[in-house]
Amino acid sequence: MTYKKAQVISRKSNNTPLTKPRALSLRDYISKDDEPDGKYKILLRMKTPYQRIAVVELKNGKVLVYGDGYVMFGTTGDDNIWAESLVHIPMAAAKKQQNVLMIGGGGGITTREVLRYRGVNTVTVVDIDSKMLDLGRNLKQLVKFNKGSLSNAKVKTVIRDGRAFVEKSQMKWDVIIIDVPEPSHDSPGLSRLYSREFFTLLKNRLTTGGVISIACSMISEMPEFCWSVIATIKAAGLYVLPYHYDARKKYGEDWCFCAASNKPLASSDLNIKISTRYLTSSKLKSMFQFSSKYRRKWSRRKIQTDNNKVLADIHERY
């Protein structure tokens, strides 16, 4: 779920014609930094009003979905780890799991994990880009991977800006999951999904005992980003339980998340009632412990609001 600035076409003078948009290249769809190792096949390239999307098939048959040059999700092992981490902590912490709101997650992978709970009645998946949801519903490799989650009778998909949807809705949810890209100077509008004002709005959309989870990027590369998101959530009046999944040995990354609620949360109270592949008891214990090299960056935290560029500036520095 991404937001892009409108393309600017400038006029040099009254006698100069409008500049023609340049032809898009492979690098507009698959950045050099995120290009797969080895041989791969491009299955699809398309430009939507919000982003440039590419679907790539790897030599092992797995697929990756790119948004504006960078991997958004796919059918790889790290997608399973990400989904388990983002979903099962808030589902375990929430008093109920009947009604779930998902902002982002067009690939249907996190929705697949939510649907594993028998007590779930409805899952509302909100994404601004209909093409991303189309991929999650129709791309055969993704449908097999997400177990057809976006076509499940319990799931309602909404094509809309996530912030606008929540502002207009009067519903309350037991679990709210935010799975959107980081704000950047190229996508400044995403800051409104990480701001103090938005978290204040979500605070009022929780049922009693409800829990929010937020993906906070890679703490191994941008610890200030993670701490600033957490500080922003606290500034909105919510209690926060930060955690991370250290996948540096296999994937070279350490992903940060946090759970938030109107009541205090403690890792000792968590009881994941379904089987998980990656969230073992020993792993769960380590997920709530942060090394001193990360904790030292806490002093650099800043508050994201609707009117500043705190998180985009951090993203730009890294």
Short mmCIF file of C-alpha atoms in Angstrom, two decimals:
data_model
loop_
_atom_site.label_atom_id
_atom_site.label_comp_id
_atom_site.label_asym_id
_atom_site.label_seq_id
_atom_site.Cartn_x
_atom_site.Cartn_y
_atom_site.Cartn_z
CA MET A 1 0.00 0.00 0.00
CA THR A 2 1.98 3.01 -1.19
CA TYR A 3 1.37 6.65 -1.85
CA LYS A 4 3.30 8.56 -4.50
CA LYS A 5 3.72 12.22 -5.21
CA ALA A 6 2.03 13.30 -8.42
CA GLN A 7 4.42 13.47 -11.35
CA VAL A 8 5.43 17.08 -11.99
CA ILE A 9 5.62 18.21 -15.62
CA SER A 10 7.27 21.61 -15.86
CA ARG A 11 7.24 24.37 -18.48
CA LYS A 12 10.52 26.22 -19.02
CA SER A 13 8.88 29.20 -20.67
CA ASN A 14 5.72 30.16 -22.47
CA ASN A 15 7.29 29.03 -25.74
CA THR A 16 8.62 25.71 -24.47
CA PRO A 17 6.42 22.62 -24.80
CA LEU A 18 5.69 20.43 -21.83
CA THR A 19 8.48 17.98 -21.06
CA LYS A 20 7.61 14.45 -22.13
CA PRO A 21 7.71 11.85 -19.37
CA ARG A 22 10.75 9.61 -19.77
CA ALA A 23 10.28 6.01 -20.79
CA LEU A 24 10.30 3.67 -17.82
CA SER A 25 13.22 1.26 -17.58
CA LEU A 26 13.73 -2.05 -15.81
CA ARG A 27 15.29 -0.18 -12.87
CA ASP A 28 12.01 1.68 -12.29
CA TYR A 29 10.42 -1.68 -11.57
CA ILE A 30 13.31 -3.67 -10.05
CA SER A 31 15.99 -1.65 -8.28
CA LYS A 32 19.59 -2.73 -8.46
CA ASP A 33 19.68 -3.03 -4.66
CA ASP A 34 16.72 -5.43 -4.61
CA GLU A 35 17.41 -7.36 -7.81
CA PRO A 36 17.35 -11.13 -7.22
CA ASP A 37 20.56 -13.13 -7.30
CA GLY A 38 20.87 -15.50 -10.23
CA LYS A 39 18.42 -15.95 -13.08
CA TYR A 40 14.84 -14.76 -12.83
CA LYS A 41 11.87 -14.19 -15.10
CA ILE A 42 9.67 -11.11 -15.14
CA LEU A 43 6.06 -12.30 -15.20
CA LEU A 44 4.41 -8.89 -15.10
CA ARG A 45 5.12 -5.17 -15.17
CA MET A 46 2.43 -2.53 -14.75
CA LYS A 47 2.08 1.09 -13.70
CA THR A 48 -0.87 2.00 -11.49
CA PRO A 49 -1.92 5.46 -10.26
CA TYR A 50 0.05 4.72 -7.05
CA GLN A 51 3.14 2.73 -7.99
CA ARG A 52 5.06 0.65 -10.50
CA ILE A 53 4.49 -3.07 -9.88
CA ALA A 54 6.60 -5.97 -11.08
CA VAL A 55 6.18 -9.68 -10.44
CA VAL A 56 9.32 -11.80 -10.68
CA GLU A 57 9.63 -15.58 -10.71
CA LEU A 58 12.85 -16.99 -9.26
CA LYS A 59 14.58 -20.09 -10.56
CA ASN A 60 13.17 -22.09 -7.62
CA GLY A 61 9.61 -21.19 -8.68
CA LYS A 62 8.96 -18.68 -5.90
CA VAL A 63 7.75 -15.19 -6.77
CA LEU A 64 8.52 -11.68 -5.54
CA VAL A 65 6.20 -8.69 -5.91
CA TYR A 66 7.91 -5.31 -6.29
CA GLY A 67 6.52 -1.85 -5.65
CA ASP A 68 8.49 1.07 -7.13
CA GLY A 69 11.58 -1.08 -7.44
CA TYR A 70 11.61 -2.71 -4.02
CA VAL A 71 10.30 -6.05 -2.80
CA MET A 72 6.93 -5.72 -1.06
CA PHE A 73 6.16 -9.40 -0.45
CA GLY A 74 6.48 -12.80 -2.05
CA THR A 75 6.24 -16.52 -1.48
CA THR A 76 9.53 -16.99 0.37
CA GLY A 77 10.38 -18.12 3.90
CA ASP A 78 10.94 -14.61 5.22
CA ASP A 79 7.38 -13.68 4.20
CA ASN A 80 6.13 -16.41 6.54
CA ILE A 81 8.32 -15.15 9.39
CA TRP A 82 7.12 -11.58 8.83
CA ALA A 83 3.46 -12.60 8.79
CA GLU A 84 3.73 -14.73 11.93
CA SER A 85 5.51 -11.93 13.81
CA LEU A 86 3.10 -9.22 12.77
CA VAL A 87 -0.09 -11.22 13.35
CA HIS A 88 0.28 -13.68 16.20
CA ILE A 89 1.62 -11.32 18.87
CA PRO A 90 -1.40 -8.94 18.73
CA MET A 91 -3.83 -11.85 18.30
CA ALA A 92 -2.40 -13.42 21.47
CA ALA A 93 -2.48 -10.12 23.38
CA ALA A 94 -6.03 -9.10 22.40
CA LYS A 95 -8.97 -9.97 24.64
CA LYS A 96 -11.01 -11.01 21.57
CA GLN A 97 -10.17 -11.79 17.93
CA GLN A 98 -13.61 -11.53 16.35
CA ASN A 99 -13.19 -8.47 14.11
CA VAL A 100 -9.83 -7.62 12.55
CA LEU A 101 -8.79 -4.63 10.44
CA MET A 102 -5.82 -4.97 8.11
CA ILE A 103 -4.37 -1.81 6.56
CA GLY A 104 -2.06 -2.91 3.74
CA GLY A 105 -1.25 -6.57 3.29
CA GLY A 106 -2.52 -6.80 -0.30
CA GLY A 107 -0.68 -10.07 -0.81
CA GLY A 108 -3.05 -11.89 1.55
CA ILE A 109 -0.25 -13.50 3.57
CA THR A 110 -1.02 -11.79 6.88
CA THR A 111 -4.74 -12.39 6.24
CA ARG A 112 -3.97 -16.10 5.88
CA GLU A 113 -2.50 -16.10 9.40
CA VAL A 114 -5.46 -14.17 10.88
CA LEU A 115 -7.91 -16.70 9.42
CA ARG A 116 -6.25 -19.51 11.33
CA TYR A 117 -8.13 -18.34 14.44
CA ARG A 118 -11.55 -19.96 14.65
CA GLY A 119 -12.99 -17.06 16.64
CA VAL A 120 -12.47 -14.61 13.78
CA ASN A 121 -15.77 -13.41 12.30
CA THR A 122 -14.63 -10.68 9.91
CA VAL A 123 -11.37 -9.45 8.40
CA THR A 124 -11.44 -6.10 6.63
CA VAL A 125 -8.45 -5.62 4.31
CA VAL A 126 -7.93 -2.04 3.15
CA ASP A 127 -5.50 -1.21 0.34
CA ILE A 128 -5.36 1.85 -1.85
CA ASP A 129 -4.14 -0.06 -4.90
CA SER A 130 -6.65 -2.47 -6.43
CA LYS A 131 -3.92 -4.10 -8.52
CA MET A 132 -2.09 -5.31 -5.43
CA LEU A 133 -5.26 -6.93 -4.14
CA ASP A 134 -5.87 -8.43 -7.58
CA LEU A 135 -2.48 -10.12 -7.38
CA GLY A 136 -3.29 -11.50 -3.93
CA ARG A 137 -6.57 -12.88 -5.22
CA ASN A 138 -5.55 -14.12 -8.66
CA LEU A 139 -1.80 -14.74 -9.08
CA LYS A 140 -1.69 -18.51 -8.79
CA GLN A 141 1.60 -18.68 -6.87
CA LEU A 142 0.33 -16.14 -4.34
CA VAL A 143 -3.09 -17.76 -4.05
CA LYS A 144 -1.45 -21.09 -3.26
CA PHE A 145 0.84 -19.38 -0.71
CA ASN A 146 -1.89 -17.35 1.01
CA LYS A 147 -4.36 -20.26 0.81
CA GLY A 148 -6.90 -18.15 -1.04
CA SER A 149 -7.32 -15.89 1.98
CA LEU A 150 -8.55 -12.83 0.10
CA SER A 151 -11.44 -14.85 -1.36
CA ASN A 152 -12.51 -16.24 2.00
CA ALA A 153 -16.14 -15.51 2.96
CA LYS A 154 -14.97 -13.83 6.19
CA VAL A 155 -12.80 -11.34 4.31
CA LYS A 156 -13.98 -8.00 2.97
CA THR A 157 -11.56 -6.07 0.75
CA VAL A 158 -11.81 -2.29 0.47
CA ILE A 159 -10.00 -0.21 -2.16
CA ARG A 160 -9.33 2.99 -0.29
CA ASP A 161 -6.74 5.07 1.49
CA GLY A 162 -6.34 3.43 4.91
CA ARG A 163 -6.41 6.69 6.84
CA ALA A 164 -9.52 7.91 5.04
CA PHE A 165 -11.26 4.59 5.65
CA VAL A 166 -10.67 4.71 9.40
CA GLU A 167 -11.68 8.39 9.60
CA LYS A 168 -15.03 7.68 7.94
CA SER A 169 -15.77 4.43 9.76
CA GLN A 170 -17.49 4.25 13.13
CA MET A 171 -16.58 0.59 13.66
CA LYS A 172 -14.37 -0.73 16.41
CA TRP A 173 -12.00 -3.65 16.00
CA ASP A 174 -10.45 -6.20 18.32
CA VAL A 175 -7.18 -6.26 16.38
CA ILE A 176 -5.80 -3.67 13.95
CA ILE A 177 -2.74 -4.62 11.89
CA ILE A 178 -0.74 -1.97 10.02
CA ASP A 179 1.46 -3.45 7.29
CA VAL A 180 2.54 -0.62 5.00
CA PRO A 181 5.91 0.59 3.65
CA GLU A 182 8.02 3.15 5.45
CA PRO A 183 7.47 6.83 4.67
CA SER A 184 10.18 8.25 2.42
CA HIS A 185 10.84 11.44 0.51
CA ASP A 186 9.38 9.68 -2.54
CA SER A 187 6.27 8.58 -0.61
CA PRO A 188 5.69 11.28 2.02
CA GLY A 189 1.96 10.57 2.27
CA LEU A 190 2.72 7.35 4.13
CA SER A 191 3.70 9.46 7.14
CA ARG A 192 -0.01 9.92 7.81
CA LEU A 193 -0.23 6.19 8.60
CA TYR A 194 2.53 6.52 11.21
CA SER A 195 1.59 9.82 12.81
CA ARG A 196 0.52 10.68 16.36
CA GLU A 197 -2.82 11.86 14.97
CA PHE A 198 -3.45 8.54 13.22
CA PHE A 199 -2.52 6.46 16.27
CA THR A 200 -4.84 8.64 18.36
CA LEU A 201 -7.60 7.83 15.88
CA LEU A 202 -6.83 4.10 16.10
CA LYS A 203 -6.85 4.30 19.89
CA ASN A 204 -10.51 5.24 19.68
CA ARG A 205 -11.28 2.47 17.19
CA LEU A 206 -10.23 -0.37 19.51
CA THR A 207 -12.68 -2.49 21.43
CA THR A 208 -12.02 -3.01 25.15
CA GLY A 209 -8.85 -5.09 25.33
CA GLY A 210 -8.12 -4.51 21.63
CA VAL A 211 -4.57 -4.46 20.27
CA ILE A 212 -2.81 -2.76 17.35
CA SER A 213 0.33 -4.11 15.68
CA ILE A 214 2.65 -2.06 13.52
CA ALA A 215 5.58 -3.08 11.33
CA CYS A 216 8.47 -0.75 12.21
CA SER A 217 11.04 -1.61 9.51
CA MET A 218 14.53 -3.04 10.16
CA ILE A 219 15.97 -2.17 13.53
CA SER A 220 19.32 -3.58 12.37
CA GLU A 221 19.57 -0.75 9.82
CA MET A 222 17.30 2.02 11.13
CA PRO A 223 17.00 1.79 14.93
CA GLU A 224 15.97 5.45 15.12
CA PHE A 225 13.01 4.65 12.87
CA CYS A 226 11.78 1.90 15.19
CA TRP A 227 12.22 3.98 18.35
CA SER A 228 10.53 7.01 16.75
CA VAL A 229 7.47 4.93 15.80
CA ILE A 230 7.27 3.62 19.36
CA ALA A 231 7.65 7.11 20.82
CA THR A 232 4.94 8.39 18.47
CA ILE A 233 2.52 5.66 19.57
CA LYS A 234 3.20 6.49 23.22
CA ALA A 235 2.56 10.17 22.46
CA ALA A 236 -0.90 9.12 21.23
CA GLY A 237 -1.68 7.78 24.71
CA LEU A 238 -1.25 4.07 24.01
CA TYR A 239 0.76 1.47 25.91
CA VAL A 240 3.43 -0.10 23.72
CA LEU A 241 5.13 -3.50 23.74
CA PRO A 242 8.03 -3.47 21.23
CA TYR A 243 9.51 -6.67 19.85
CA HIS A 244 11.71 -7.85 17.00
CA TYR A 245 12.56 -10.93 14.99
CA ASP A 246 16.28 -11.40 14.47
CA ALA A 247 16.76 -13.06 11.08
CA ARG A 248 20.29 -11.80 10.49
CA LYS A 249 21.84 -15.25 10.22
CA LYS A 250 19.58 -16.31 7.36
CA TYR A 251 18.42 -13.06 5.78
CA GLY A 252 20.79 -10.42 7.17
CA GLU A 253 17.93 -8.44 8.71
CA ASP A 254 16.39 -7.82 12.13
CA TRP A 255 12.76 -6.72 11.87
CA CYS A 256 11.12 -4.48 14.45
CA PHE A 257 7.43 -4.53 15.37
CA CYS A 258 5.31 -3.25 18.21
CA ALA A 259 1.98 -4.04 19.79
CA ALA A 260 -0.09 -1.22 21.28
CA SER A 261 -3.21 -1.07 23.41
CA ASN A 262 -5.29 1.07 25.75
CA LYS A 263 -4.10 -1.19 28.56
CA PRO A 264 -0.56 -2.22 29.63
CA LEU A 265 0.85 -5.20 27.72
CA ALA A 266 3.34 -7.73 29.06
CA SER A 267 5.16 -10.42 27.08
CA SER A 268 4.72 -12.82 30.01
CA ASP A 269 0.94 -12.71 29.46
CA LEU A 270 1.10 -13.82 25.84
CA ASN A 271 -0.26 -17.24 24.98
CA ILE A 272 -0.31 -18.10 21.28
CA LYS A 273 -3.07 -20.67 21.04
CA ILE A 274 -2.32 -21.99 17.57
CA SER A 275 0.77 -23.73 16.22
CA THR A 276 3.41 -21.53 14.62
CA ARG A 277 6.45 -22.50 12.66
CA TYR A 278 8.81 -19.70 13.68
CA LEU A 279 7.51 -18.30 16.97
CA THR A 280 8.89 -21.03 19.21
CA SER A 281 8.94 -20.56 23.00
CA SER A 282 12.67 -19.81 22.99
CA LYS A 283 12.31 -17.40 20.07
CA LEU A 284 9.42 -15.61 21.75
CA LYS A 285 11.54 -14.97 24.80
CA SER A 286 14.31 -13.36 22.75
CA MET A 287 11.89 -11.27 20.68
CA PHE A 288 11.17 -8.94 23.60
CA GLN A 289 14.83 -8.41 24.47
CA PHE A 290 16.80 -5.70 22.69
CA SER A 291 20.59 -5.52 22.62
CA SER A 292 22.36 -2.51 24.09
CA LYS A 293 23.49 -1.37 20.63
CA TYR A 294 19.83 -0.90 19.71
CA ARG A 295 18.79 0.59 23.05
CA ARG A 296 21.48 3.25 22.83
CA LYS A 297 19.63 4.76 19.88
CA TRP A 298 16.49 5.38 22.00
CA SER A 299 17.73 8.91 22.76
CA ARG A 300 17.45 9.78 19.05
CA ARG A 301 13.70 9.16 18.94
CA LYS A 302 11.39 11.83 17.55
CA ILE A 303 7.61 12.17 17.24
CA GLN A 304 6.00 11.81 13.81
CA THR A 305 3.02 14.11 13.26
CA ASP A 306 0.85 14.93 10.27
CA ASN A 307 2.94 18.06 9.77
CA ASN A 308 6.56 16.89 9.83
CA LYS A 309 8.91 14.52 7.96
CA VAL A 310 10.56 12.74 10.88
CA LEU A 311 10.35 9.17 9.56
CA ALA A 312 10.93 10.11 5.92
CA ASP A 313 14.09 11.98 6.96
CA ILE A 314 15.34 8.94 8.90
CA HIS A 315 14.61 6.72 5.90
CA GLU A 316 16.50 9.12 3.64
CA ARG A 317 19.61 9.08 5.86
CA TYR A 318 19.87 5.30 5.60
#
